[in-house]
Coordinates of C-alpha atoms and ligand atoms in Angstrom, one line a residue:
X91 CA 0.0 0.0 0.1
X92 CA 2.8 2.3 0.9
X93 CA 4.8 1.5 -2.3
X94 CA 1.7 2.2 -4.3
X95 CA 1.3 5.7 -2.8
X96 CA 4.7 6.7 -3.3
X97 CA 4.6 5.4 -6.8
X98 CA 1.6 7.5 -7.5
X99 CA 3.1 10.5 -5.8
X100 CA 6.5 10.0 -8.3
X101 CA 4.2 10.4 -10.9
X102 CA 2.6 13.3 -9.9
X103 CA 5.4 15.0 -9.3
X104 CA 6.7 14.2 -12.9
X105 CA 3.4 15.6 -14.4
X106 CA 3.4 18.8 -12.6
X107 CA 6.9 19.4 -13.8
X108 CA 5.8 19.3 -17.5
X109 CA 3.3 21.7 -17.3
X110 CA 3.9 25.5 -16.8
X111 CA 2.1 26.8 -13.9
X112 CA 0.4 30.2 -13.4
X113 CA 0.2 32.2 -10.4
X114 CA -3.8 32.2 -9.2
X115 CA -5.7 35.1 -10.4
X116 CA -7.0 36.7 -7.0
X117 CA -10.4 38.5 -7.9
X118 CA -10.4 41.9 -6.3
X119 CA -13.1 42.9 -3.5
X120 CA -15.7 45.3 -3.2
X121 CA -17.3 46.0 0.4
X122 CA -19.5 48.6 2.1
X123 CA -23.1 49.0 1.3
X124 CA -22.9 50.3 -2.5
X125 CA -21.6 48.3 -5.1
X126 CA -21.5 48.6 -8.6
X127 CA -21.1 45.6 -11.1
X128 CA -20.5 46.7 -14.9
X129 CA -21.4 43.6 -17.0
X130 CA -19.4 43.6 -19.9
X131 CA -17.7 41.9 -23.2
X132 CA -14.0 41.5 -23.0
X133 CA -11.1 39.3 -24.0
X134 CA -9.1 37.4 -21.6
X135 CA -5.7 35.2 -22.5
X136 CA -6.3 31.8 -20.5
X137 CA -3.4 30.5 -22.7
X138 CA -0.8 33.2 -23.3
X139 CA -0.8 35.2 -26.4
X140 CA -4.4 34.0 -27.5
X141 CA -7.3 36.2 -26.6
X142 CA -10.4 34.6 -25.8
X143 CA -13.8 36.2 -26.0
X144 CA -15.0 36.6 -22.5
X145 CA -17.6 38.1 -20.5
X146 CA -17.1 39.6 -16.8
X147 CA -17.9 42.0 -14.2
X148 CA -15.9 45.0 -13.8
X149 CA -13.2 43.6 -15.9
X150 CA -12.6 40.9 -18.6
X151 CA -13.4 37.6 -16.4
X152 CA -15.4 36.7 -13.6
X153 CA -16.1 39.4 -11.0
X154 CA -15.2 40.9 -8.0
X155 CA -15.7 39.3 -4.5
X156 CA -18.6 41.2 -2.8
X157 CA -17.9 41.4 1.0
X158 CA -21.1 42.2 3.0
X159 CA -21.7 42.5 6.6
X160 CA -25.1 40.6 8.1
X161 CA -27.5 43.4 9.1
X162 CA -26.2 45.8 6.4
X163 CA -28.6 47.2 4.0
X164 CA -27.0 47.1 0.5
X165 CA -27.6 48.8 -2.8
X166 CA -26.4 47.1 -5.8
X167 CA -26.3 48.5 -9.3
X168 CA -26.0 46.3 -12.1
X169 CA -25.3 47.8 -15.4
X170 CA -25.7 45.6 -18.3
X171 CA -23.2 46.2 -21.3
X172 CA -23.0 43.0 -22.8
X173 CA -25.1 43.1 -25.7
X174 CA -27.3 40.7 -24.7
X175 CA -30.4 40.6 -22.0
X176 CA -29.1 38.9 -18.8
X177 CA -30.0 38.9 -14.9
X178 CA -27.7 38.7 -11.9
X179 CA -28.9 36.4 -9.1
X180 CA -27.6 36.4 -5.7
X181 CA -27.2 32.5 -5.1
X182 CA -27.8 31.5 -1.7
X183 CA -28.7 34.5 -0.2
X184 CA -32.2 35.0 1.5
X185 CA -33.9 38.1 -0.4
X186 CA -37.0 39.0 -1.9
X187 CA -38.3 37.6 -5.2
X188 CA -38.0 40.8 -7.1
X189 CA -34.1 41.4 -5.5
X190 CA -33.2 37.8 -6.2
X191 CA -32.1 38.2 -10.0
X192 CA -34.1 35.1 -11.3
X193 CA -35.3 34.6 -15.0
X194 CA -38.0 37.4 -14.9
X195 CA -35.8 40.4 -13.6
X196 CA -34.1 40.8 -16.6
X197 CA -31.7 43.6 -17.6
X198 CA -32.0 44.9 -21.3
X199 CA -28.9 45.7 -22.9
X200 CA -27.5 49.3 -21.9
X201 CA -30.2 49.2 -19.0
X202 CA -29.4 49.0 -15.1
X203 CA -30.7 47.2 -12.3
X204 CA -30.8 48.4 -8.7
X205 CA -31.5 45.6 -6.2
X206 CA -31.8 46.7 -2.5
X207 CA -32.0 44.5 0.4
X208 CA -30.8 43.8 4.0
X209 CA -28.4 41.4 4.4
X210 CA -30.0 38.6 6.2
X211 CA -27.8 35.5 5.8
X212 CA -25.2 33.9 8.3
X213 CA -21.6 34.5 7.4
X214 CA -20.6 32.4 4.6
X215 CA -19.5 32.0 0.9
X216 CA -22.5 32.8 -1.7
X217 CA -22.2 33.6 -5.0
X218 CA -23.4 35.7 -7.9
X219 CA -24.2 34.6 -11.5
X220 CA -26.4 35.3 -14.6
X221 CA -30.0 33.4 -14.4
X222 CA -31.3 34.4 -18.1
X223 CA -33.5 31.5 -19.0
X224 CA -32.0 29.6 -21.9
X225 CA -28.9 31.7 -21.8
X226 CA -27.4 30.9 -17.9
X227 CA -24.7 28.3 -19.0
X228 CA -23.6 30.6 -22.3
X229 CA -23.2 34.0 -19.7
X230 CA -21.7 31.9 -16.9
X231 CA -19.5 29.8 -18.9
X232 CA -17.9 33.2 -21.0
X233 CA -17.3 34.4 -17.4
X234 CA -19.8 36.3 -15.5
X235 CA -19.6 35.0 -11.8
X236 CA -18.3 35.9 -8.6
X237 CA -18.1 35.2 -5.1
X238 CA -20.0 36.9 -2.0
X239 CA -18.6 36.6 1.6
X240 CA -20.8 37.5 3.9
X241 CA -19.4 38.2 7.6
X242 CA -21.2 38.4 10.9
X243 CA -20.3 38.8 14.8
X244 CA -20.8 35.1 15.2
X245 CA -18.2 34.4 12.6
X246 CA -15.9 37.5 13.8
X247 CA -15.5 36.1 17.4
X248 CA -13.8 32.7 16.2
X249 CA -10.2 32.4 15.5
X250 CA -10.4 31.6 11.8
X251 CA -8.3 33.1 9.1
X252 CA -10.2 35.9 7.5
X253 CA -7.6 38.3 5.7
X254 CA -8.5 38.0 1.9
X255 CA -5.5 37.0 -0.5
X256 CA -3.5 36.4 2.5
X257 CA -4.8 33.5 4.7
X258 CA -8.1 33.3 3.2
X259 CA -8.6 32.7 -0.5
X260 CA -11.3 32.4 -3.1
X261 CA -11.1 29.2 -5.4
X262 CA -13.9 29.4 -8.2
X263 CA -13.5 25.8 -9.8
X264 CA -14.7 25.5 -13.4
X265 CA -13.9 23.5 -16.2
X266 CA -14.7 24.8 -19.9
X267 CA -14.6 23.5 -23.3
X268 CA -12.3 25.4 -26.0
X269 CA -12.1 25.0 -29.8
X270 CA -9.3 25.1 -31.9
X271 CA -9.0 29.0 -31.8
X272 CA -9.3 28.8 -27.7
X273 CA -13.0 30.2 -28.0
X274 CA -15.1 29.1 -25.3
X275 CA -17.8 26.5 -26.4
X276 CA -21.3 26.3 -24.9
X277 CA -23.2 24.3 -24.5
X278 CA -20.8 21.5 -24.4
X279 CA -20.3 17.9 -22.8
X280 CA -16.4 18.3 -23.7
X281 CA -15.1 20.4 -20.5
X282 CA -11.4 19.2 -20.4
X283 CA -9.9 22.5 -19.1
X284 CA -9.8 22.8 -15.4
X285 CA -9.2 26.3 -14.1
X286 CA -9.4 28.3 -10.6
X287 CA -10.3 31.7 -10.9
X288 CA -10.0 31.6 -14.6
X289 CA -6.2 30.3 -14.0
X290 CA -5.2 27.3 -16.0
X291 CA -2.5 25.4 -14.0
X292 CA -2.8 27.3 -11.4
X293 CA -0.2 27.7 -8.3
X294 CA -0.7 29.9 -4.9
X295 CA 1.6 30.4 -2.4
X296 CA 0.6 29.8 0.8
X297 CA 2.0 30.5 4.2
X298 CA 3.0 27.5 6.5
X299 CA 0.2 28.1 9.0
X300 CA -3.8 27.4 9.1
X301 CA -5.2 28.9 5.5
X302 CA -8.7 29.0 4.7
X303 CA -10.3 28.4 1.3
X304 CA -13.9 29.0 0.0
X305 CA -14.3 26.6 -2.6
X306 CA -17.2 27.1 -5.3
X307 CA -17.9 24.6 -8.0
X308 CA -18.7 27.2 -10.9
X309 CA -18.7 24.5 -13.3
X310 CA -21.5 24.1 -15.8
X311 CA -22.0 20.5 -15.1
X312 CA -18.7 18.6 -13.4
X313 CA -18.6 17.2 -10.2
X314 CA -15.6 17.2 -8.2
X315 CA -14.2 14.9 -5.4
X316 CA -11.9 17.2 -3.5
X317 CA -9.0 16.0 -1.8
X318 CA -5.3 16.6 -1.3
X319 CA -2.4 14.9 -3.2
X320 CA -0.7 13.6 -0.1
X321 CA -4.0 12.4 1.7
X322 CA -3.7 15.2 4.0
X323 CA -6.5 15.7 6.3
X324 CA -8.6 18.9 5.6
X325 CA -11.1 20.2 7.7
X326 CA -14.6 21.4 6.2
X327 CA -15.9 24.1 8.3
X328 CA -18.5 25.6 6.2
X329 CA -21.3 24.4 3.6
X330 CA -23.2 26.3 1.1
X331 CA -25.3 28.7 4.2
X332 CA -22.6 29.2 6.6
X333 CA -20.6 27.5 9.2
X334 CA -20.9 24.0 10.5
X335 CA -20.9 23.3 14.0
X336 CA -17.5 22.2 14.2
X337 CA -14.7 21.5 11.6
X338 CA -15.2 18.0 9.8
X339 CA -12.1 16.1 9.1
X340 CA -12.0 15.1 5.7
X341 CA -9.9 13.6 3.0
X342 CA -12.7 13.4 0.4
X343 CA -15.4 16.1 -0.3
X344 CA -17.8 15.6 -3.2
X345 CA -18.7 19.1 -4.7
X346 CA -21.2 19.5 -7.3
X347 CA -22.1 22.6 -9.4
X348 CA -23.5 25.6 -7.3
X349 CA -21.8 24.1 -4.1
X350 CA -19.7 26.1 -1.7
X351 CA -17.4 24.7 1.0
X352 CA -15.1 26.4 3.4
X353 CA -11.9 24.6 4.2
X354 CA -9.1 24.8 6.4
X355 CA -5.9 23.3 5.8
X356 CA -3.1 23.3 8.2
X357 CA 0.1 23.8 6.6
X358 CA 2.2 24.2 9.6
X359 CA 5.8 22.7 9.2
X360 CA 5.4 22.2 5.5
X361 CA 7.4 25.3 4.5
X362 CA 9.2 24.5 1.4
X363 CA 6.3 21.5 0.5
X364 CA 3.9 21.6 -2.6
X365 CA 0.3 20.2 -2.1
X366 CA -2.1 19.6 -5.0
X367 CA -5.6 20.2 -4.5
X368 CA -7.4 17.3 -7.0
X369 CA -10.3 16.0 -7.8
X370 CA -10.2 12.1 -7.2
X371 CA -12.8 11.5 -9.9
X372 CA -11.7 8.1 -10.5
X373 CA -13.5 7.3 -7.4
X374 CA -16.7 8.2 -8.8
X375 CA -19.1 5.5 -9.4
X376 CA -20.9 5.5 -12.9
X377 CA -24.1 8.1 -13.3
X378 CA -22.3 11.2 -12.4
X379 CA -21.0 13.9 -14.7
X380 CA -17.2 13.5 -13.9
X381 CA -17.1 9.7 -13.9
X382 CA -16.0 7.3 -16.7
X383 CA -19.7 6.8 -17.7
X384 CA -22.1 9.7 -16.8
X385 CA -25.0 7.3 -17.0
X386 CA -25.6 4.5 -14.6
X387 CA -25.8 2.1 -17.3
X388 CA -22.5 2.2 -19.6
X389 CA -24.8 1.8 -22.7
X390 CA -26.0 5.5 -21.9
X391 CA -24.0 8.1 -23.8
X392 CA -23.7 11.6 -23.7
X393 CA -22.7 13.4 -26.9
X394 CA -19.2 14.7 -26.8
X395 CA -18.5 13.0 -23.2
X396 CA -16.0 10.9 -24.0
X397 CA -13.0 11.0 -24.6
X398 CA -12.1 13.4 -22.2
X399 CA -9.1 13.1 -19.7
X400 CA -10.9 14.3 -16.9
X401 CA -13.6 11.7 -16.7
X402 CA -13.1 9.2 -14.1
X403 CA -9.6 9.9 -13.7
X404 CA -7.7 11.8 -10.6
X405 CA -6.6 15.3 -11.9
X406 CA -4.8 18.3 -10.3
X407 CA -7.0 21.5 -9.7
X408 CA -4.3 23.6 -8.1
X409 CA -1.0 23.4 -6.6
X410 CA -0.4 25.1 -3.1
X411 CA 3.2 25.8 -2.8
X412 CA 4.1 26.6 1.4
X413 CA 6.2 29.6 2.1
X414 CA 7.2 31.1 5.7
X415 CA 4.3 31.7 8.0
X416 CA 3.0 35.2 7.7
X417 CA 2.5 38.1 10.3
X418 CA -0.5 37.0 12.5
X419 CA -1.0 33.1 11.8
X420 CA -3.7 31.2 13.2
X421 CA -2.0 27.9 14.1
X422 CA -4.9 25.5 15.0
X423 CA -7.9 23.9 14.0
X424 CA -10.7 25.3 15.9
X425 CA -12.5 22.7 18.2
X426 CA -16.2 24.2 17.6
X427 CA -17.9 26.7 15.4
X428 CA -21.2 28.0 15.6
X429 CA -24.7 26.8 16.6
X430 CA -26.3 25.0 14.0
X431 CA -30.1 24.5 14.8
X432 CA -31.6 22.0 12.1
X433 CA -35.3 22.5 12.0
X434 CA -37.1 19.0 13.6
X435 CA -38.8 17.2 11.1
X436 CA -42.1 17.4 13.3
X437 CA -42.1 20.9 12.4
X438 CA -43.2 20.3 8.8
X439 CA -46.6 21.8 7.7
X440 CA -46.4 20.1 4.4
X441 CA -44.7 17.7 2.3
X442 CA -44.0 17.6 -1.3
X443 CA -42.7 14.7 -3.6
X444 CA -40.8 15.5 -6.6
X445 CA -39.2 13.7 -9.0
X446 CA -36.5 13.6 -11.8
X447 CA -37.2 11.8 -15.0
X448 CA -35.7 12.0 -18.4
X449 CA -37.9 13.3 -21.2
X450 CA -37.0 10.6 -23.3
X451 CA -36.3 7.3 -21.9
X452 CA -33.8 4.7 -23.1
X453 CA -30.1 5.1 -24.2
X454 CA -30.3 8.3 -25.2
X455 CA -31.9 9.8 -22.1
X456 CA -28.6 11.5 -21.0
X457 CA -28.7 14.2 -23.7
X458 CA -31.9 15.1 -22.2
X459 CA -34.1 17.4 -21.6
X460 CA -34.7 16.3 -17.8
X461 CA -37.8 16.9 -16.1
X462 CA -39.3 17.8 -12.7
X463 CA -42.7 16.1 -11.8
X464 CA -42.9 15.3 -15.7
X465 CA -42.8 19.2 -16.1
X466 CA -40.7 21.8 -18.0
X467 CA -40.0 25.1 -17.0
X468 CA -42.9 27.7 -18.3
X469 CA -42.2 31.4 -17.4
X470 CA -45.9 31.8 -17.2
X471 CA -46.8 28.7 -14.8
X472 CA -46.4 28.9 -10.9
X473 CA -45.8 25.6 -10.0
X474 CA -46.0 25.7 -6.0
X475 CA -47.8 28.2 -4.0
X476 CA -46.2 28.2 -0.4
X477 CA -47.5 29.6 2.3
X478 CA -45.4 32.2 4.2
X479 CA -44.0 30.7 7.5
X480 CA -44.6 27.5 6.9
X481 CA -42.2 24.5 7.4
X482 CA -42.2 22.3 4.2
X483 CA -40.4 18.9 3.7
X484 CA -39.1 18.3 0.2
X485 CA -38.8 14.7 -0.8
X486 CA -37.0 14.3 -4.3
X487 CA -36.5 11.3 -6.1
X488 CA -34.1 10.9 -9.1
X489 CA -35.6 8.5 -11.6
X490 CA -33.0 9.5 -14.1
X491 CA -29.8 7.7 -14.9
X492 CA -27.3 10.7 -14.0
X493 CA -27.2 12.7 -10.5
X494 CA -28.6 16.1 -10.6
X495 CA -27.8 18.8 -8.2
X496 CA -30.6 20.1 -7.1
X497 CA -31.0 24.2 -5.8
X498 CA -33.8 26.2 -4.6
X499 CA -34.0 30.1 -4.0
X500 CA -34.9 32.0 -1.0
X501 CA -33.9 29.6 1.6
X502 CA -31.3 27.5 3.1
X503 CA -32.4 23.9 3.8
X504 CA -31.4 21.1 6.5
X505 CA -30.8 17.8 4.6
X506 CA -33.1 15.1 6.7
X507 CA -32.1 11.8 4.9
X508 CA -30.2 10.3 1.6
X509 CA -32.8 7.2 1.1
X510 CA -33.6 7.1 4.7
X511 CA -30.1 7.5 6.3
X512 CA -28.8 10.5 7.7
X513 CA -26.4 12.5 5.6
X514 CA -22.8 12.8 6.1
X515 CA -21.6 15.4 8.6
X516 CA -20.2 17.8 5.6
X517 CA -23.9 17.9 4.8
X518 CA -25.5 18.5 8.2
X519 CA -25.2 22.2 8.1
X520 CA -27.5 25.1 5.8
X521 CA -27.6 23.7 2.3
X522 CA -29.0 25.4 -1.0
X523 CA -27.9 22.7 -3.4
X524 CA -27.7 19.0 -3.0
X525 CA -26.5 16.3 -5.5
X526 CA -29.3 13.4 -5.7
X527 CA -27.8 10.2 -7.4
X528 CA -29.4 8.2 -9.8
X529 CA -32.7 6.2 -8.2
X530 CA -31.9 7.9 -4.8
X531 CA -34.4 10.0 -2.6
X532 CA -33.4 12.8 -0.8
X533 CA -35.4 14.8 1.8
X534 CA -34.7 18.2 3.3
X535 CA -36.6 20.6 5.3
X536 CA -37.0 24.3 5.2
X537 CA -38.9 27.0 6.2
X538 CA -40.3 29.9 4.0
X539 CA -39.7 33.1 5.9
X540 CA -39.9 36.9 5.6
X541 CA -40.7 37.5 2.0
X542 CA -44.1 36.8 0.5
X543 CA -46.4 38.5 -2.1
X544 CA -43.8 39.5 -4.6
X545 CA -44.6 40.2 -8.2
X546 CA -42.1 37.6 -9.6
X547 CA -41.7 33.8 -8.2
X548 CA -38.6 32.6 -7.0
X549 CA -36.9 29.0 -8.8
X550 CA -36.0 25.6 -8.1
X551 CA -34.2 23.9 -10.4
X552 CA -31.0 21.3 -11.3
X553 CA -27.8 23.1 -11.2
X554 CA -26.3 21.8 -14.2
X555 CA -26.7 24.6 -16.1
X556 CA -27.3 22.6 -19.3
X557 CA -30.1 20.9 -17.5
X558 CA -31.4 24.1 -16.4
X559 CA -31.4 25.9 -19.5
X560 CA -33.1 22.7 -21.0
X561 CA -36.1 23.6 -18.7
X562 CA -35.2 21.4 -15.4
X563 CA -36.5 24.1 -13.9
X564 CA -39.9 25.1 -12.1
X565 CA -41.1 28.0 -9.7
X566 CA -42.7 28.8 -6.8
X567 CA -44.2 31.9 -5.2
X568 CA -44.6 32.4 -1.5
X569 CA -47.8 34.1 -0.2
X570 CA -48.9 35.6 3.0
X571 CA -53.0 34.6 3.3
X572 CA -53.1 35.5 6.4
X573 CA -55.5 38.7 6.2
X574 CA -57.7 36.8 3.5
X575 CA -58.4 34.1 6.3
X576 CA -59.9 36.5 8.5
X577 CA -63.5 38.1 8.5
X578 CA -63.2 41.9 8.0
X579 CA -65.1 44.3 9.9
X580 CA -65.5 47.4 8.1
X581 CA -67.9 50.3 8.8
X582 CA -71.1 48.4 10.0
X583 CA -70.6 45.7 7.3
X584 CA -68.9 42.6 7.5
X585 CA -67.4 41.0 4.5
X586 CA -66.1 37.4 4.0
X587 CA -64.3 35.8 1.1
X588 CA -64.2 32.3 0.9
X589 CA -62.8 29.5 0.3
X590 CA -59.1 30.8 1.0
X591 CA -56.7 29.0 -0.8
X592 CA -59.8 28.7 -3.6
X593 CA -59.4 25.3 -5.0
X594 CA -62.5 24.9 -6.9
X595 CA -62.3 28.3 -8.9
X596 CA -65.4 29.8 -7.2
X597 CA -65.0 32.7 -4.8
X598 CA -67.6 33.7 -2.5
X599 CA -68.2 37.4 -1.3
X600 CA -70.7 37.6 1.7
X601 CA -71.7 40.5 3.7
X602 CA -73.5 40.6 6.9
X603 CA -74.5 43.1 9.2
X604 CA -77.4 45.6 9.0
X605 CA -76.7 47.6 6.2
X606 CA -74.3 45.5 4.3
X607 CA -74.1 45.1 0.7
X608 CA -71.9 44.9 -2.1
X609 CA -71.9 47.4 -4.9
X610 CA -68.7 46.8 -7.0
X611 CA -65.9 44.3 -7.1
X612 CA -62.7 44.2 -8.9
X613 CA -60.3 41.3 -9.4
X614 CA -56.5 42.2 -10.0
X615 CA -53.6 39.8 -10.6
X616 CA -49.9 40.6 -9.2
X617 CA -48.9 42.7 -11.7
X618 CA -51.9 45.2 -10.9
X619 CA -54.0 44.6 -14.2
X620 CA -57.6 44.2 -13.8
X621 CA -59.0 41.4 -14.7
X622 CA -62.5 41.7 -13.9
X623 CA -64.3 44.9 -12.9
X624 CA -68.3 44.4 -12.1
X625 CA -70.9 46.2 -10.8
X626 CA -73.7 43.9 -9.8
X627 CA -76.4 46.8 -9.8
X628 CA -78.0 47.6 -6.5
X629 CA -76.6 46.2 -3.2
X630 CA -76.3 42.5 -2.7
X631 CA -75.2 40.6 0.2
X632 CA -73.5 37.8 -1.7
X633 CA -71.5 37.1 -5.1
X634 CA -70.1 34.4 -6.5
X635 CA -66.9 35.2 -8.8
X636 CA -65.8 32.2 -11.1
X637 CA -62.2 32.5 -11.1
X638 CA -61.5 28.9 -12.5
X639 CA -60.3 29.9 -15.9
X640 CA -57.2 32.1 -14.2
X641 CA -53.5 30.7 -13.8
X642 CA -53.1 29.8 -10.4
X643 CA -51.4 32.2 -8.0
X644 CA -52.0 35.2 -6.0
X645 CA -55.0 37.7 -6.6
X646 CA -56.2 41.1 -5.0
X647 CA -59.9 41.3 -4.6
X648 CA -61.3 45.2 -4.4
X649 CA -64.9 45.1 -2.8
X650 CA -66.7 48.4 -2.4
X651 CA -70.1 48.3 -0.2
X652 CA -72.3 51.2 0.5
X653 CA -69.8 53.1 2.3
X654 CA -66.3 51.6 2.2
X655 CA -63.8 49.9 0.0
X656 CA -61.4 46.8 0.9
X657 CA -58.6 44.9 -0.9
X658 CA -58.2 41.3 0.3
X659 CA -55.6 38.5 -0.7
X660 CA -56.8 35.4 -2.2
X661 CA -54.6 32.3 -3.6
X662 CA -56.1 30.5 -6.2
X663 CA -54.5 26.7 -6.6
Ligands
LIG706 CU1 -27.1 29.3 -9.0 CU2 -31.1 29.4 -9.4 O1 -28.9 29.4 -9.2
LIG707 CU1 -29.7 30.5 -6.7
LIG708 CU1 -29.9 17.9 -14.0

């Protein structure tokens, strides 16, 4: 066993010396409460001397790291200068749907968008990227993506490395496909170039002490199995939505597209050595994008996938070249981090069952498209209406032959189980992406708080961008119907609207009391368009409104009686 390890290391060292190494690009930072992002076209030399056409934010490639403080009210201006409509989504952050930057919140070429929100998230590593329907992959692959670091008092109280670019480094890990002219190809299943922060064959000088890395799998499709070349133990301290309760000692960590992980590596005493961060993709079972065969069944092929040196083999991601410790080193891995309080299963108000399936069965199924509950994305259909403050369990079964990373906007969730078994420690923190293997059922629990009744929905989708663009995405809205459930007293009249939610399409308005009576009513949709405007004639005590022909969602009913006007919300299901 020992001989084999040494032999493998020897091969690695040979391989490393054959490729020129490039110093890792460290994206600049923006901090404070006002942020400006200029989305632009550009060119960038992934290969020295060759210009590749790219897109970036405030530069030719990627975007600045945004450093935000929990509790701050931030004001962001996004200027779109890329000659194409796009959007910018704050992945993992808990913001209202209209600030979330999903596919409905488009920014036309030459236009600006100005989201403003209070940072409510725990200290952690989030990210931003375009989210235009059917163009997400192109805009991300061409280069628009950036990290968001949220800081808070809880994290600040811990003895952790946190000096950006000194002992705390962002690692945006991506694969791309370049054509013969070194231009980026999308969509593609032939992504055979691995890079970190847009640097191919990167090397990073690190101090001989505890160093923090914020990893983001920003790839369009590829899953990584992160490990270190010498099987050195590393410590995961954070998952998608912030810090774990305690560091988890690991030698491997699976990371699917969209997932983040904060790691500590203790380089103490390793001055002069080089350590490779690798993907041990040879360890993947089939049925995962990154394995030798991307489908469970080897006869299933994915166009363009093989041959590719990254599929099913171990490869280097970045070399860490260890130098002298710096000024104020952190020298120990902390014993404990923050309090993580998972939501108890018994708190759930609703359980939803979801399935992933291929649109076409059989050996060609990996080429897509893929469906959620048999459905494909439709901008005009709200798939779920969720009650504000409800706790829900989502039970997701993958009936397709390839693993899909599921992502939901608005919330962070806790994984309850994978096929009935508790998740590994690295998945016991707050998450917003979870990889679901073929034939596997994953259940998570989450609570929909703070934001409701917006005029655009939130997304839930596969974070393989080729699948997402192909329609493996649905949408939900959160509604606060509490006002609609109660009888409202106004003047001497009493008005009741029922049932709410409205399930059979017929809404009844009824008044009682001495002078009660309805003289007019209007029905509005979320965008404020009037759909019905009726004066029944005279004063009536009860009217029935047939809303059965309207799309599901939230409506406002404005009712005028003899002496007052009241507007109430109704959910049509
Ligand atoms: Cu990272 Cu809906 O996306
Ligand atoms: Cu997201
Ligand atoms: Cu997918």
